[in-house]
Amino acid sequence: MARPRKPLLSRERIVTAALALVDAEGLQAVSTRRLAAELGVSGPSLYNHFTTKDELLDAAVDAVVAEVDLSMFADGLPWPEALLAWARSYRAALAAHPNIVPVLAQGPGRRPAALRLADAVFGGMVAAGWPPAQATRVGALMRYYVAGSALGSFAGGFVADPAAYDPADYPHLGRAHLLAEHRREVDEGAFESGLRALVDGLKLQFAQLSGQPSIRGGPGAGVPPAGPRAGL
């Protein structure tokens, strides 16, 4: 039997093509017509795998989240070290696909990889001794920080033209035109500084919680049973 001239269409192939479009041109570039052209197939054939654009983008987001390392929560690391390692892996995955972050920021929904991530972080914090309500907040806090850091480059937002920073108007920005040239150093340094500050602050909170049998009526008070895993 002769082999097909074109690779068979699959969900994985569609997601890969969609993510490449998002990376190159942004979310608005994804359409049935454009994606079909990129894949060399007819538009209707895509609907055999994804019925809506939102469903496809959910799958693309989950493919990115699946790249995040979660092993540190099962390896017995102290919770501060686990949080640091996880946040770095999480940011690396998102920084490689910044245009998809606005979709990811909507929450895990029904995305399997995102739910596994939420479960691992929450479970790791509770196992380390955090009350469930506080563990939920830790996961939310870290997600806010990591996702925000991946949305764009601080250093890349400054133009490289020295004339844009007239000392009469901006007396402290005399070297701002050099920031874009050192984009990676500035952005990664800022992320690392903020990450360590967050974790150091959480260490202080954890020390205050240690030895207290209840927090406002008991661990997880005021949080519905399904709540801790929602939104991490």
PDB file of C-alpha atoms in Angstrom, residues 37-162:
ATOM      1  CA  ALA A  37      -3.354  26.510   4.791  1.00  0.00           C
ATOM      2  CA  GLU A  38      -0.370  25.979   7.083  1.00  0.00           C
ATOM      3  CA  LEU A  39      -1.175  22.279   7.368  1.00  0.00           C
ATOM      4  CA  GLY A  40      -2.064  21.795   3.723  1.00  0.00           C
ATOM      5  CA  VAL A  41      -5.536  20.445   4.471  1.00  0.00           C
ATOM      6  CA  SER A  42      -9.129  21.531   3.968  1.00  0.00           C
ATOM      7  CA  GLY A  43     -10.706  23.699   6.648  1.00  0.00           C
ATOM      8  CA  PRO A  44     -13.527  21.293   7.538  1.00  0.00           C
ATOM      9  CA  SER A  45     -11.036  18.525   8.340  1.00  0.00           C
ATOM     10  CA  LEU A  46      -9.896  20.499  11.382  1.00  0.00           C
ATOM     11  CA  TYR A  47     -13.354  20.219  12.925  1.00  0.00           C
ATOM     12  CA  ASN A  48     -12.874  16.463  13.229  1.00  0.00           C
ATOM     13  CA  HIS A  49     -10.359  17.272  15.968  1.00  0.00           C
ATOM     14  CA  PHE A  50     -11.384  20.680  17.392  1.00  0.00           C
ATOM     15  CA  THR A  51     -14.867  22.122  17.188  1.00  0.00           C
ATOM     16  CA  THR A  52     -13.963  25.680  18.239  1.00  0.00           C
ATOM     17  CA  LYS A  53     -10.984  28.013  18.294  1.00  0.00           C
ATOM     18  CA  ASP A  54     -11.211  28.197  22.083  1.00  0.00           C
ATOM     19  CA  GLU A  55     -10.894  24.425  22.330  1.00  0.00           C
ATOM     20  CA  LEU A  56      -7.812  24.525  20.122  1.00  0.00           C
ATOM     21  CA  LEU A  57      -6.200  27.328  22.125  1.00  0.00           C
ATOM     22  CA  ASP A  58      -6.907  25.424  25.341  1.00  0.00           C
ATOM     23  CA  ALA A  59      -5.004  22.477  23.896  1.00  0.00           C
ATOM     24  CA  ALA A  60      -2.134  24.745  22.831  1.00  0.00           C
ATOM     25  CA  VAL A  61      -1.905  26.234  26.333  1.00  0.00           C
ATOM     26  CA  ASP A  62      -1.937  22.784  27.880  1.00  0.00           C
ATOM     27  CA  ALA A  63       0.878  21.679  25.588  1.00  0.00           C
ATOM     28  CA  VAL A  64       2.981  24.538  26.969  1.00  0.00           C
ATOM     29  CA  VAL A  65       2.058  23.807  30.601  1.00  0.00           C
ATOM     30  CA  ALA A  66       2.937  20.142  30.059  1.00  0.00           C
ATOM     31  CA  GLU A  67       6.561  21.263  29.592  1.00  0.00           C
ATOM     32  CA  VAL A  68       6.758  22.477  33.201  1.00  0.00           C
ATOM     33  CA  ASP A  69       8.772  20.251  35.532  1.00  0.00           C
ATOM     34  CA  LEU A  70       6.748  19.106  38.563  1.00  0.00           C
ATOM     35  CA  SER A  71       9.129  16.435  39.841  1.00  0.00           C
ATOM     36  CA  MET A  72      10.450  18.633  42.650  1.00  0.00           C
ATOM     37  CA  PHE A  73       7.186  18.205  44.556  1.00  0.00           C
ATOM     38  CA  ALA A  74       7.615  14.439  44.624  1.00  0.00           C
ATOM     39  CA  ASP A  75      11.356  14.424  45.290  1.00  0.00           C
ATOM     40  CA  GLY A  76      11.176  15.416  48.944  1.00  0.00           C
ATOM     41  CA  LEU A  77      12.741  18.849  48.528  1.00  0.00           C
ATOM     42  CA  PRO A  78      12.000  21.419  51.247  1.00  0.00           C
ATOM     43  CA  TRP A  79       9.033  23.456  50.089  1.00  0.00           C
ATOM     44  CA  PRO A  80      11.024  26.710  49.493  1.00  0.00           C
ATOM     45  CA  GLU A  81      13.454  24.901  47.192  1.00  0.00           C
ATOM     46  CA  ALA A  82      10.601  23.145  45.418  1.00  0.00           C
ATOM     47  CA  LEU A  83       8.797  26.442  44.817  1.00  0.00           C
ATOM     48  CA  LEU A  84      11.957  28.068  43.452  1.00  0.00           C
ATOM     49  CA  ALA A  85      12.695  25.192  41.065  1.00  0.00           C
ATOM     50  CA  TRP A  86       9.082  24.954  39.896  1.00  0.00           C
ATOM     51  CA  ALA A  87       8.735  28.701  39.312  1.00  0.00           C
ATOM     52  CA  ARG A  88      11.906  28.761  37.207  1.00  0.00           C
ATOM     53  CA  SER A  89      10.693  25.847  35.082  1.00  0.00           C
ATOM     54  CA  TYR A  90       7.239  27.433  34.761  1.00  0.00           C
ATOM     55  CA  ARG A  91       8.654  30.775  33.637  1.00  0.00           C
ATOM     56  CA  ALA A  92      10.981  29.102  31.127  1.00  0.00           C
ATOM     57  CA  ALA A  93       8.019  27.341  29.516  1.00  0.00           C
ATOM     58  CA  LEU A  94       5.908  30.520  29.358  1.00  0.00           C
ATOM     59  CA  ALA A  95       8.768  32.763  28.264  1.00  0.00           C
ATOM     60  CA  ALA A  96       9.192  30.537  25.219  1.00  0.00           C
ATOM     61  CA  HIS A  97       5.554  31.229  24.256  1.00  0.00           C
ATOM     62  CA  PRO A  98       4.641  34.681  25.658  1.00  0.00           C
ATOM     63  CA  ASN A  99       1.771  35.262  23.222  1.00  0.00           C
ATOM     64  CA  ILE A 100      -0.182  32.338  24.693  1.00  0.00           C
ATOM     65  CA  VAL A 101       0.017  33.648  28.277  1.00  0.00           C
ATOM     66  CA  PRO A 102      -3.252  35.683  28.126  1.00  0.00           C
ATOM     67  CA  VAL A 103      -5.168  32.447  27.471  1.00  0.00           C
ATOM     68  CA  LEU A 104      -3.296  30.628  30.232  1.00  0.00           C
ATOM     69  CA  ALA A 105      -4.109  33.448  32.673  1.00  0.00           C
ATOM     70  CA  GLN A 106      -7.810  32.568  32.480  1.00  0.00           C
ATOM     71  CA  GLY A 107      -7.159  29.580  34.755  1.00  0.00           C
ATOM     72  CA  PRO A 108      -6.803  25.818  34.311  1.00  0.00           C
ATOM     73  CA  GLY A 109     -10.410  25.116  33.340  1.00  0.00           C
ATOM     74  CA  ARG A 110     -10.521  21.499  32.196  1.00  0.00           C
ATOM     75  CA  ARG A 111      -6.961  21.391  30.842  1.00  0.00           C
ATOM     76  CA  PRO A 112      -5.333  18.166  32.100  1.00  0.00           C
ATOM     77  CA  ALA A 113      -1.734  19.428  32.321  1.00  0.00           C
ATOM     78  CA  ALA A 114      -2.823  22.639  34.047  1.00  0.00           C
ATOM     79  CA  LEU A 115      -4.858  20.674  36.579  1.00  0.00           C
ATOM     80  CA  ARG A 116      -1.916  18.348  37.222  1.00  0.00           C
ATOM     81  CA  LEU A 117       0.241  21.424  37.848  1.00  0.00           C
ATOM     82  CA  ALA A 118      -2.310  22.900  40.262  1.00  0.00           C
ATOM     83  CA  ASP A 119      -2.638  19.582  42.064  1.00  0.00           C
ATOM     84  CA  ALA A 120       1.141  19.169  42.401  1.00  0.00           C
ATOM     85  CA  VAL A 121       1.725  22.648  43.812  1.00  0.00           C
ATOM     86  CA  PHE A 122      -1.226  22.522  46.215  1.00  0.00           C
ATOM     87  CA  GLY A 123      -0.375  18.987  47.314  1.00  0.00           C
ATOM     88  CA  GLY A 124       3.261  19.879  47.842  1.00  0.00           C
ATOM     89  CA  MET A 125       2.429  22.875  50.014  1.00  0.00           C
ATOM     90  CA  VAL A 126      -0.114  20.983  52.139  1.00  0.00           C
ATOM     91  CA  ALA A 127       2.293  18.069  52.577  1.00  0.00           C
ATOM     92  CA  ALA A 128       4.910  20.555  53.781  1.00  0.00           C
ATOM     93  CA  GLY A 129       2.565  21.803  56.482  1.00  0.00           C
ATOM     94  CA  TRP A 130       0.753  24.748  54.916  1.00  0.00           C
ATOM     95  CA  PRO A 131      -2.958  24.897  55.857  1.00  0.00           C
ATOM     96  CA  PRO A 132      -5.113  24.339  52.739  1.00  0.00           C
ATOM     97  CA  ALA A 133      -6.399  27.919  52.553  1.00  0.00           C
ATOM     98  CA  GLN A 134      -2.876  29.346  52.710  1.00  0.00           C
ATOM     99  CA  ALA A 135      -1.587  26.707  50.280  1.00  0.00           C
ATOM    100  CA  THR A 136      -4.183  27.879  47.772  1.00  0.00           C
ATOM    101  CA  ARG A 137      -3.001  31.462  48.166  1.00  0.00           C
ATOM    102  CA  VAL A 138       0.633  30.452  47.753  1.00  0.00           C
ATOM    103  CA  GLY A 139      -0.176  28.711  44.468  1.00  0.00           C
ATOM    104  CA  ALA A 140      -2.199  31.682  43.244  1.00  0.00           C
ATOM    105  CA  LEU A 141       0.511  34.156  44.243  1.00  0.00           C
ATOM    106  CA  MET A 142       3.208  32.228  42.421  1.00  0.00           C
ATOM    107  CA  ARG A 143       1.089  31.852  39.297  1.00  0.00           C
ATOM    108  CA  TYR A 144       0.362  35.577  39.224  1.00  0.00           C
ATOM    109  CA  TYR A 145       4.049  36.359  39.514  1.00  0.00           C
ATOM    110  CA  VAL A 146       5.299  33.848  36.949  1.00  0.00           C
ATOM    111  CA  ALA A 147       2.598  34.578  34.365  1.00  0.00           C
ATOM    112  CA  GLY A 148       3.082  38.331  34.751  1.00  0.00           C
ATOM    113  CA  SER A 149       6.822  38.033  34.265  1.00  0.00           C
ATOM    114  CA  ALA A 150       6.289  36.108  31.022  1.00  0.00           C
ATOM    115  CA  LEU A 151       3.871  38.597  29.444  1.00  0.00           C
ATOM    116  CA  GLY A 152       6.605  40.855  28.140  1.00  0.00           C
ATOM    117  CA  SER A 153      10.092  42.216  28.588  1.00  0.00           C
ATOM    118  CA  PHE A 154      10.717  45.181  30.879  1.00  0.00           C
ATOM    119  CA  ALA A 155      14.090  45.932  29.317  1.00  0.00           C
ATOM    120  CA  GLY A 156      12.770  45.387  25.793  1.00  0.00           C
ATOM    121  CA  GLY A 157      10.189  48.101  26.347  1.00  0.00           C
ATOM    122  CA  PHE A 158      12.814  50.862  26.243  1.00  0.00           C
ATOM    123  CA  VAL A 159      13.914  52.182  22.850  1.00  0.00           C
ATOM    124  CA  ALA A 160      17.611  52.191  22.049  1.00  0.00           C
ATOM    125  CA  ASP A 161      17.642  55.857  20.988  1.00  0.00           C
ATOM    126  CA  PRO A 162      19.426  58.080  23.568  1.00  0.00           C
TER     127      PRO A 162
END
